[in-house]
Amino acid sequence: MRMPSSLETGSGQAWLTLVKQALHAYHDDPGLLALTRLADWRLVQVAQQRPPGASLPDAVRAVLTDGLQRLPASDALGAAVLRRHYVDREPMAQLALDLHFSERSLFKHQQAGLAALSQLLWQAEEHAQRVARLSARQQQALDELPAPTFSRLFGADEMLSALRRFLTDAQAHWLVALDGMGGIGKTALAR
């Protein structure tokens, strides 16, 4: 799922529209529940697991809040406008006075902030989906291993430590092979 370079095309525009609708309904649980496509977001599904059983509206608010907290790194003014207007419920006229902008100019900053927030959430969603696919593949590989015939593996602490390091570093190795003569414990180490 790659965000188009222009938010004016296809799925990018639909994503932007959904983010805007979610911000509009930020304080409205029935309004957030009506946006059924939000339940498909992997980010929202993960947020519902922390705390366990969190409601869909609470999970959506958590995702939006996290995005708004990270947004100032790329668009500080847009983040401020979005937070104050949608989360703090300040009217745009008051924001324009406080920030010394015309309302028209402030609406342009709001649109830029929405685009930046949409891009940020799109990238986070893409990452969350990659992690979920990887976890599913890892679980499938573990499920396919035969049950161990032992309760503890002796003398392999250094090898286990190195193997864990290799397997948990997502950037370093895309393949780890256990190689050696038959009967030296390769399968036991893999288990």
mmCIF file of N, CA and C in Angstrom, residues 57-176:
data_model
loop_
_atom_site.group_PDB
_atom_site.id
_atom_site.type_symbol
_atom_site.label_atom_id
_atom_site.label_comp_id
_atom_site.label_asym_id
_atom_site.label_seq_id
_atom_site.Cartn_x
_atom_site.Cartn_y
_atom_site.Cartn_z
ATOM 1 N N PRO A 57 -13.791 3.826 18.900
ATOM 2 C CA PRO A 57 -13.546 5.271 18.959
ATOM 3 C C PRO A 57 -12.294 5.634 19.770
ATOM 4 N N ASP A 58 -12.071 4.951 20.881
ATOM 5 C CA ASP A 58 -10.868 5.236 21.681
ATOM 6 C C ASP A 58 -9.604 4.885 20.909
ATOM 7 N N ALA A 59 -9.633 3.778 20.178
ATOM 8 C CA ALA A 59 -8.477 3.370 19.391
ATOM 9 C C ALA A 59 -8.205 4.366 18.260
ATOM 10 N N VAL A 60 -9.261 4.840 17.599
ATOM 11 C CA VAL A 60 -9.095 5.827 16.520
ATOM 12 C C VAL A 60 -8.511 7.119 17.095
ATOM 13 N N ARG A 61 -9.049 7.558 18.236
ATOM 14 C CA ARG A 61 -8.503 8.769 18.867
ATOM 15 C C ARG A 61 -7.028 8.588 19.228
ATOM 16 N N ALA A 62 -6.658 7.404 19.710
ATOM 17 C CA ALA A 62 -5.255 7.139 20.049
ATOM 18 C C ALA A 62 -4.369 7.235 18.810
ATOM 19 N N VAL A 63 -4.831 6.692 17.688
ATOM 20 C CA VAL A 63 -4.056 6.744 16.439
ATOM 21 C C VAL A 63 -3.929 8.194 15.962
ATOM 22 N N LEU A 64 -5.036 8.927 15.977
ATOM 23 C CA LEU A 64 -4.998 10.331 15.546
ATOM 24 C C LEU A 64 -4.108 11.161 16.465
ATOM 25 N N THR A 65 -4.220 10.943 17.766
ATOM 26 C CA THR A 65 -3.409 11.696 18.732
ATOM 27 C C THR A 65 -1.931 11.411 18.522
ATOM 28 N N ASP A 66 -1.589 10.144 18.305
ATOM 29 C CA ASP A 66 -0.193 9.794 18.045
ATOM 30 C C ASP A 66 0.308 10.487 16.770
ATOM 31 N N GLY A 67 -0.512 10.476 15.740
ATOM 32 C CA GLY A 67 -0.127 11.155 14.499
ATOM 33 C C GLY A 67 0.058 12.650 14.700
ATOM 34 N N LEU A 68 -0.854 13.260 15.453
ATOM 35 C CA LEU A 68 -0.745 14.702 15.720
ATOM 36 C C LEU A 68 0.475 15.037 16.578
ATOM 37 N N GLN A 69 0.889 14.110 17.420
ATOM 38 C CA GLN A 69 2.089 14.337 18.239
ATOM 39 C C GLN A 69 3.355 14.232 17.407
ATOM 40 N N ARG A 70 3.335 13.404 16.357
ATOM 41 C CA ARG A 70 4.513 13.248 15.493
ATOM 42 C C ARG A 70 4.550 14.258 14.353
ATOM 43 N N LEU A 71 3.410 14.874 14.050
ATOM 44 C CA LEU A 71 3.306 15.773 12.905
ATOM 45 C C LEU A 71 4.172 17.034 13.004
ATOM 46 N N PRO A 72 4.375 17.634 14.170
ATOM 47 C CA PRO A 72 5.182 18.862 14.203
ATOM 48 C C PRO A 72 6.580 18.720 13.610
ATOM 49 N N ALA A 73 7.113 17.521 13.559
ATOM 50 C CA ALA A 73 8.435 17.326 12.957
ATOM 51 C C ALA A 73 8.445 17.702 11.476
ATOM 52 N N SER A 74 7.297 17.545 10.799
ATOM 53 C CA SER A 74 7.246 17.887 9.380
ATOM 54 C C SER A 74 6.391 19.113 9.086
ATOM 55 N N ASP A 75 5.434 19.441 9.950
ATOM 56 C CA ASP A 75 4.550 20.590 9.723
ATOM 57 C C ASP A 75 4.024 21.106 11.062
ATOM 58 N N ALA A 76 4.817 21.930 11.727
ATOM 59 C CA ALA A 76 4.475 22.415 13.070
ATOM 60 C C ALA A 76 3.198 23.255 13.063
ATOM 61 N N LEU A 77 3.060 24.165 12.088
ATOM 62 C CA LEU A 77 1.878 25.022 12.038
ATOM 63 C C LEU A 77 0.627 24.195 11.713
ATOM 64 N N GLY A 78 0.729 23.304 10.759
ATOM 65 C CA GLY A 78 -0.401 22.439 10.424
ATOM 66 C C GLY A 78 -0.826 21.593 11.612
ATOM 67 N N ALA A 79 0.154 21.064 12.356
ATOM 68 C CA ALA A 79 -0.154 20.259 13.544
ATOM 69 C C ALA A 79 -0.877 21.095 14.589
ATOM 70 N N ALA A 80 -0.415 22.322 14.787
ATOM 71 C CA ALA A 80 -1.052 23.206 15.773
ATOM 72 C C ALA A 80 -2.492 23.527 15.363
ATOM 73 N N VAL A 81 -2.696 23.824 14.101
ATOM 74 C CA VAL A 81 -4.041 24.152 13.620
ATOM 75 C C VAL A 81 -4.970 22.952 13.778
ATOM 76 N N LEU A 82 -4.518 21.775 13.357
ATOM 77 C CA LEU A 82 -5.357 20.579 13.465
ATOM 78 C C LEU A 82 -5.683 20.257 14.919
ATOM 79 N N ARG A 83 -4.688 20.293 15.781
ATOM 80 C CA ARG A 83 -4.908 19.961 17.188
ATOM 81 C C ARG A 83 -5.871 20.955 17.833
ATOM 82 N N ARG A 84 -5.611 22.223 17.623
ATOM 83 C CA ARG A 84 -6.450 23.235 18.285
ATOM 84 C C ARG A 84 -7.874 23.249 17.728
ATOM 85 N N HIS A 85 -8.028 23.016 16.422
ATOM 86 C CA HIS A 85 -9.361 23.061 15.831
ATOM 87 C C HIS A 85 -10.162 21.784 16.116
ATOM 88 N N TYR A 86 -9.557 20.625 15.868
ATOM 89 C CA TYR A 86 -10.309 19.377 15.987
ATOM 90 C C TYR A 86 -10.293 18.794 17.402
ATOM 91 N N VAL A 87 -9.162 18.815 18.062
ATOM 92 C CA VAL A 87 -9.060 18.202 19.389
ATOM 93 C C VAL A 87 -9.517 19.170 20.478
ATOM 94 N N ASP A 88 -9.025 20.416 20.414
ATOM 95 C CA ASP A 88 -9.377 21.403 21.449
ATOM 96 C C ASP A 88 -10.659 22.164 21.121
ATOM 97 N N ARG A 89 -11.209 21.947 19.934
ATOM 98 C CA ARG A 89 -12.485 22.522 19.480
ATOM 99 C C ARG A 89 -12.490 24.053 19.420
ATOM 100 N N GLU A 90 -11.365 24.625 19.042
ATOM 101 C CA GLU A 90 -11.310 26.078 18.889
ATOM 102 C C GLU A 90 -11.817 26.458 17.497
ATOM 103 N N PRO A 91 -12.650 27.486 17.397
ATOM 104 C CA PRO A 91 -13.138 27.915 16.075
ATOM 105 C C PRO A 91 -11.987 28.507 15.245
ATOM 106 N N MET A 92 -12.091 28.343 13.938
ATOM 107 C CA MET A 92 -11.041 28.832 13.041
ATOM 108 C C MET A 92 -10.869 30.350 13.140
ATOM 109 N N ALA A 93 -11.952 31.077 13.387
ATOM 110 C CA ALA A 93 -11.847 32.530 13.509
ATOM 111 C C ALA A 93 -10.957 32.904 14.698
ATOM 112 N N GLN A 94 -11.122 32.192 15.801
ATOM 113 C CA GLN A 94 -10.295 32.466 16.981
ATOM 114 C C GLN A 94 -8.842 32.061 16.729
ATOM 115 N N LEU A 95 -8.648 30.942 16.060
ATOM 116 C CA LEU A 95 -7.288 30.517 15.719
ATOM 117 C C LEU A 95 -6.597 31.542 14.824
ATOM 118 N N ALA A 96 -7.334 32.063 13.863
ATOM 119 C CA ALA A 96 -6.765 33.062 12.960
ATOM 120 C C ALA A 96 -6.297 34.289 13.743
ATOM 121 N N LEU A 97 -7.099 34.719 14.699
ATOM 122 C CA LEU A 97 -6.703 35.856 15.532
ATOM 123 C C LEU A 97 -5.472 35.524 16.366
ATOM 124 N N ASP A 98 -5.472 34.373 17.001
ATOM 125 C CA ASP A 98 -4.362 33.978 17.875
ATOM 126 C C ASP A 98 -3.054 33.802 17.112
ATOM 127 N N LEU A 99 -3.147 33.236 15.908
ATOM 128 C CA LEU A 99 -1.944 32.920 15.138
ATOM 129 C C LEU A 99 -1.565 34.018 14.137
ATOM 130 N N HIS A 100 -2.379 35.072 14.083
ATOM 131 C CA HIS A 100 -2.111 36.228 13.206
ATOM 132 C C HIS A 100 -2.103 35.845 11.727
ATOM 133 N N PHE A 101 -3.121 35.093 11.325
ATOM 134 C CA PHE A 101 -3.319 34.717 9.936
ATOM 135 C C PHE A 101 -4.735 35.107 9.546
ATOM 136 N N SER A 102 -4.946 35.303 8.252
ATOM 137 C CA SER A 102 -6.319 35.445 7.784
ATOM 138 C C SER A 102 -6.950 34.053 7.834
ATOM 139 N N GLU A 103 -8.267 34.002 7.899
ATOM 140 C CA GLU A 103 -8.925 32.697 7.942
ATOM 141 C C GLU A 103 -8.624 31.900 6.677
ATOM 142 N N ARG A 104 -8.615 32.578 5.556
ATOM 143 C CA ARG A 104 -8.334 31.902 4.279
ATOM 144 C C ARG A 104 -6.946 31.272 4.298
ATOM 145 N N SER A 105 -5.967 32.021 4.795
ATOM 146 C CA SER A 105 -4.605 31.513 4.888
ATOM 147 C C SER A 105 -4.523 30.344 5.874
ATOM 148 N N LEU A 106 -5.265 30.451 6.966
ATOM 149 C CA LEU A 106 -5.268 29.391 7.976
ATOM 150 C C LEU A 106 -5.895 28.104 7.416
ATOM 151 N N PHE A 107 -6.915 28.245 6.589
ATOM 152 C CA PHE A 107 -7.525 27.071 5.968
ATOM 153 C C PHE A 107 -6.524 26.371 5.041
ATOM 154 N N LYS A 108 -5.666 27.145 4.382
ATOM 155 C CA LYS A 108 -4.632 26.540 3.540
ATOM 156 C C LYS A 108 -3.642 25.752 4.399
ATOM 157 N N HIS A 109 -3.289 26.301 5.566
ATOM 158 C CA HIS A 109 -2.387 25.589 6.482
ATOM 159 C C HIS A 109 -3.067 24.335 7.029
ATOM 160 N N GLN A 110 -4.371 24.438 7.246
ATOM 161 C CA GLN A 110 -5.128 23.278 7.719
ATOM 162 C C GLN A 110 -5.091 22.178 6.658
ATOM 163 N N GLN A 111 -5.308 22.529 5.407
ATOM 164 C CA GLN A 111 -5.273 21.543 4.315
ATOM 165 C C GLN A 111 -3.888 20.913 4.197
ATOM 166 N N ALA A 112 -2.843 21.726 4.313
ATOM 167 C CA ALA A 112 -1.482 21.193 4.250
ATOM 168 C C ALA A 112 -1.227 20.260 5.435
ATOM 169 N N GLY A 113 -1.713 20.632 6.613
ATOM 170 C CA GLY A 113 -1.571 19.781 7.793
ATOM 171 C C GLY A 113 -2.309 18.461 7.629
ATOM 172 N N LEU A 114 -3.514 18.520 7.047
ATOM 173 C CA LEU A 114 -4.279 17.290 6.788
ATOM 174 C C LEU A 114 -3.521 16.371 5.825
ATOM 175 N N ALA A 115 -2.950 16.950 4.792
ATOM 176 C CA ALA A 115 -2.187 16.152 3.826
ATOM 177 C C ALA A 115 -0.970 15.522 4.500
ATOM 178 N N ALA A 116 -0.269 16.303 5.320
ATOM 179 C CA ALA A 116 0.917 15.780 6.009
ATOM 180 C C ALA A 116 0.532 14.701 7.022
ATOM 181 N N LEU A 117 -0.558 14.919 7.759
ATOM 182 C CA LEU A 117 -1.023 13.917 8.724
ATOM 183 C C LEU A 117 -1.451 12.646 8.003
ATOM 184 N N SER A 118 -2.139 12.785 6.881
ATOM 185 C CA SER A 118 -2.559 11.619 6.097
ATOM 186 C C SER A 118 -1.356 10.827 5.622
ATOM 187 N N GLN A 119 -0.350 11.523 5.142
ATOM 188 C CA GLN A 119 0.876 10.861 4.676
ATOM 189 C C GLN A 119 1.548 10.124 5.829
ATOM 190 N N LEU A 120 1.633 10.771 6.976
ATOM 191 C CA LEU A 120 2.261 10.178 8.153
ATOM 192 C C LEU A 120 1.510 8.918 8.597
ATOM 193 N N LEU A 121 0.180 9.002 8.639
ATOM 194 C CA LEU A 121 -0.625 7.852 9.049
ATOM 195 C C LEU A 121 -0.566 6.732 8.007
ATOM 196 N N TRP A 122 -0.501 7.100 6.723
ATOM 197 C CA TRP A 122 -0.380 6.107 5.653
ATOM 198 C C TRP A 122 0.910 5.310 5.837
ATOM 199 N N GLN A 123 2.009 6.017 6.088
ATOM 200 C CA GLN A 123 3.295 5.350 6.279
ATOM 201 C C GLN A 123 3.274 4.462 7.523
ATOM 202 N N ALA A 124 2.663 4.948 8.611
ATOM 203 C CA ALA A 124 2.557 4.147 9.830
ATOM 204 C C ALA A 124 1.696 2.914 9.599
ATOM 205 N N GLU A 125 0.623 3.064 8.837
ATOM 206 C CA GLU A 125 -0.253 1.928 8.515
ATOM 207 C C GLU A 125 0.498 0.902 7.674
ATOM 208 N N GLU A 126 1.241 1.375 6.704
ATOM 209 C CA GLU A 126 2.022 0.484 5.857
ATOM 210 C C GLU A 126 3.027 -0.312 6.701
ATOM 211 N N HIS A 127 3.684 0.366 7.637
ATOM 212 C CA HIS A 127 4.642 -0.295 8.530
ATOM 213 C C HIS A 127 3.935 -1.323 9.421
ATOM 214 N N ALA A 128 2.788 -0.951 9.979
ATOM 215 C CA ALA A 128 2.038 -1.868 10.854
ATOM 216 C C ALA A 128 1.602 -3.113 10.081
ATOM 217 N N GLN A 129 1.226 -2.954 8.830
ATOM 218 C CA GLN A 129 0.832 -4.108 8.016
ATOM 219 C C GLN A 129 2.031 -5.010 7.714
ATOM 220 N N ARG A 130 3.206 -4.405 7.458
ATOM 221 C CA ARG A 130 4.412 -5.204 7.230
ATOM 222 C C ARG A 130 4.755 -6.022 8.473
ATOM 223 N N VAL A 131 4.668 -5.389 9.637
ATOM 224 C CA VAL A 131 4.955 -6.080 10.896
ATOM 225 C C VAL A 131 3.970 -7.217 11.119
ATOM 226 N N ALA A 132 2.699 -6.979 10.828
ATOM 227 C CA ALA A 132 1.689 -8.028 11.006
ATOM 228 C C ALA A 132 1.943 -9.206 10.070
ATOM 229 N N ARG A 133 2.307 -8.917 8.817
ATOM 230 C CA ARG A 133 2.601 -10.001 7.876
ATOM 231 C C ARG A 133 3.812 -10.798 8.343
ATOM 232 N N LEU A 134 4.837 -10.086 8.827
ATOM 233 C CA LEU A 134 6.042 -10.752 9.314
ATOM 234 C C LEU A 134 5.711 -11.617 10.519
ATOM 235 N N SER A 135 4.914 -11.100 11.449
ATOM 236 C CA SER A 135 4.535 -11.871 12.640
ATOM 237 C C SER A 135 3.747 -13.116 12.256
ATOM 238 N N ALA A 136 2.863 -12.992 11.286
ATOM 239 C CA ALA A 136 2.076 -14.140 10.845
ATOM 240 C C ALA A 136 2.988 -15.201 10.227
ATOM 241 N N ARG A 137 3.956 -14.779 9.430
ATOM 242 C CA ARG A 137 4.895 -15.733 8.830
ATOM 243 C C ARG A 137 5.759 -16.391 9.905
ATOM 244 N N GLN A 138 6.182 -15.605 10.896
ATOM 245 C CA GLN A 138 6.983 -16.164 11.988
ATOM 246 C C GLN A 138 6.175 -17.208 12.754
ATOM 247 N N GLN A 139 4.923 -16.896 13.055
ATOM 248 C CA GLN A 139 4.079 -17.840 13.789
ATOM 249 C C GLN A 139 3.836 -19.095 12.966
ATOM 250 N N GLN A 140 3.648 -18.938 11.673
ATOM 251 C CA GLN A 140 3.447 -20.102 10.810
ATOM 252 C C GLN A 140 4.694 -20.984 10.818
ATOM 253 N N ALA A 141 5.876 -20.380 10.755
ATOM 254 C CA ALA A 141 7.118 -21.157 10.785
ATOM 255 C C ALA A 141 7.260 -21.885 12.122
ATOM 256 N N LEU A 142 6.926 -21.232 13.212
ATOM 257 C CA LEU A 142 6.998 -21.878 14.525
ATOM 258 C C LEU A 142 5.999 -23.026 14.628
ATOM 259 N N ASP A 143 4.818 -22.840 14.069
ATOM 260 C CA ASP A 143 3.788 -23.882 14.118
ATOM 261 C C ASP A 143 4.196 -25.116 13.313
ATOM 262 N N GLU A 144 5.029 -24.920 12.293
ATOM 263 C CA GLU A 144 5.443 -26.035 11.448
ATOM 264 C C GLU A 144 6.593 -26.842 12.032
ATOM 265 N N LEU A 145 7.273 -26.294 13.037
ATOM 266 C CA LEU A 145 8.358 -27.041 13.670
ATOM 267 C C LEU A 145 7.774 -28.171 14.513
ATOM 268 N N PRO A 146 8.402 -29.342 14.495
ATOM 269 C CA PRO A 146 7.924 -30.407 15.370
ATOM 270 C C PRO A 146 8.177 -30.028 16.834
ATOM 271 N N ALA A 147 7.393 -30.608 17.715
ATOM 272 C CA ALA A 147 7.545 -30.321 19.151
ATOM 273 C C ALA A 147 8.915 -30.777 19.623
ATOM 274 N N PRO A 148 9.548 -29.999 20.505
ATOM 275 C CA PRO A 148 10.866 -30.415 21.002
ATOM 276 C C PRO A 148 10.759 -31.701 21.828
ATOM 277 N N THR A 149 11.808 -32.493 21.760
ATOM 278 C CA THR A 149 11.856 -33.736 22.535
ATOM 279 C C THR A 149 12.681 -33.563 23.797
ATOM 280 N N PHE A 150 12.975 -32.342 24.158
ATOM 281 C CA PHE A 150 13.806 -32.047 25.323
ATOM 282 C C PHE A 150 13.196 -30.864 26.071
ATOM 283 N N SER A 151 13.613 -30.675 27.311
ATOM 284 C CA SER A 151 13.107 -29.543 28.086
ATOM 285 C C SER A 151 14.118 -28.413 28.155
ATOM 286 N N ARG A 152 15.409 -28.732 27.938
ATOM 287 C CA ARG A 152 16.435 -27.697 27.980
ATOM 288 C C ARG A 152 17.595 -28.104 27.071
ATOM 289 N N LEU A 153 18.194 -27.121 26.421
ATOM 290 C CA LEU A 153 19.318 -27.361 25.532
ATOM 291 C C LEU A 153 20.589 -26.895 26.238
ATOM 292 N N PHE A 154 21.492 -27.821 26.535
ATOM 293 C CA PHE A 154 22.708 -27.507 27.275
ATOM 294 C C PHE A 154 23.860 -27.204 26.330
ATOM 295 N N GLY A 155 24.720 -26.256 26.739
ATOM 296 C CA GLY A 155 25.934 -25.960 25.996
ATOM 297 C C GLY A 155 25.733 -25.133 24.737
ATOM 298 N N ALA A 156 24.566 -24.544 24.569
ATOM 299 C CA ALA A 156 24.308 -23.783 23.348
ATOM 300 C C ALA A 156 23.959 -22.332 23.648
ATOM 301 N N ASP A 157 24.280 -21.849 24.834
ATOM 302 C CA ASP A 157 23.896 -20.493 25.229
ATOM 303 C C ASP A 157 24.465 -19.428 24.300
ATOM 304 N N GLU A 158 25.748 -19.561 23.937
ATOM 305 C CA GLU A 158 26.371 -18.570 23.048
ATOM 306 C C GLU A 158 25.725 -18.603 21.656
ATOM 307 N N MET A 159 25.490 -19.799 21.150
ATOM 308 C CA MET A 159 24.867 -19.923 19.825
ATOM 309 C C MET A 159 23.435 -19.390 19.850
ATOM 310 N N LEU A 160 22.697 -19.690 20.925
ATOM 311 C CA LEU A 160 21.327 -19.174 21.042
ATOM 312 C C LEU A 160 21.323 -17.650 21.101
ATOM 313 N N SER A 161 22.261 -17.089 21.844
ATOM 314 C CA SER A 161 22.351 -15.637 21.952
ATOM 315 C C SER A 161 22.637 -14.999 20.593
ATOM 316 N N ALA A 162 23.597 -15.573 19.862
ATOM 317 C CA ALA A 162 23.929 -15.049 18.531
ATOM 318 C C ALA A 162 22.745 -15.212 17.582
ATOM 319 N N LEU A 163 22.087 -16.356 17.648
ATOM 320 C CA LEU A 163 20.941 -16.605 16.781
ATOM 321 C C LEU A 163 19.812 -15.627 17.069
ATOM 322 N N ARG A 164 19.533 -15.364 18.339
ATOM 323 C CA ARG A 164 18.499 -14.381 18.705
ATOM 324 C C ARG A 164 18.841 -12.989 18.159
ATOM 325 N N ARG A 165 20.119 -12.611 18.294
ATOM 326 C CA ARG A 165 20.562 -11.316 17.773
ATOM 327 C C ARG A 165 20.319 -11.225 16.267
ATOM 328 N N PHE A 166 20.685 -12.269 15.544
ATOM 329 C CA PHE A 166 20.497 -12.284 14.093
ATOM 330 C C PHE A 166 19.019 -12.195 13.728
ATOM 331 N N LEU A 167 18.180 -12.933 14.446
ATOM 332 C CA LEU A 167 16.761 -13.013 14.101
ATOM 333 C C LEU A 167 15.968 -11.785 14.510
ATOM 334 N N THR A 168 16.426 -11.050 15.499
ATOM 335 C CA THR A 168 15.671 -9.873 15.940
ATOM 336 C C THR A 168 16.125 -8.593 15.265
ATOM 337 N N ASP A 169 17.234 -8.601 14.573
ATOM 338 C CA ASP A 169 17.711 -7.416 13.865
ATOM 339 C C ASP A 169 17.137 -7.435 12.452
ATOM 340 N N ALA A 170 16.029 -6.703 12.260
ATOM 341 C CA ALA A 170 15.310 -6.728 10.981
ATOM 342 C C ALA A 170 16.136 -6.170 9.826
ATOM 343 N N GLN A 171 17.128 -5.357 10.101
ATOM 344 C CA GLN A 171 17.908 -4.720 9.049
ATOM 345 C C GLN A 171 19.143 -5.524 8.625
ATOM 346 N N ALA A 172 19.636 -6.418 9.508
ATOM 347 C CA ALA A 172 20.936 -7.031 9.261
ATOM 348 C C ALA A 172 20.885 -8.263 8.349
ATOM 349 N N HIS A 173 20.018 -9.205 8.635
ATOM 350 C CA HIS A 173 20.067 -10.478 7.918
ATOM 351 C C HIS A 173 18.688 -10.838 7.393
ATOM 352 N N TRP A 174 18.621 -11.192 6.150
ATOM 353 C CA TRP A 174 17.340 -11.633 5.606
ATOM 354 C C TRP A 174 17.262 -13.149 5.558
ATOM 355 N N LEU A 175 18.386 -13.810 5.846
ATOM 356 C CA LEU A 175 18.419 -15.261 5.883
ATOM 357 C C LEU A 175 19.461 -15.694 6.909
ATOM 358 N N VAL A 176 19.084 -16.630 7.756
ATOM 359 C CA VAL A 176 20.021 -17.204 8.718
ATOM 360 C C VAL A 176 19.993 -18.706 8.506
#
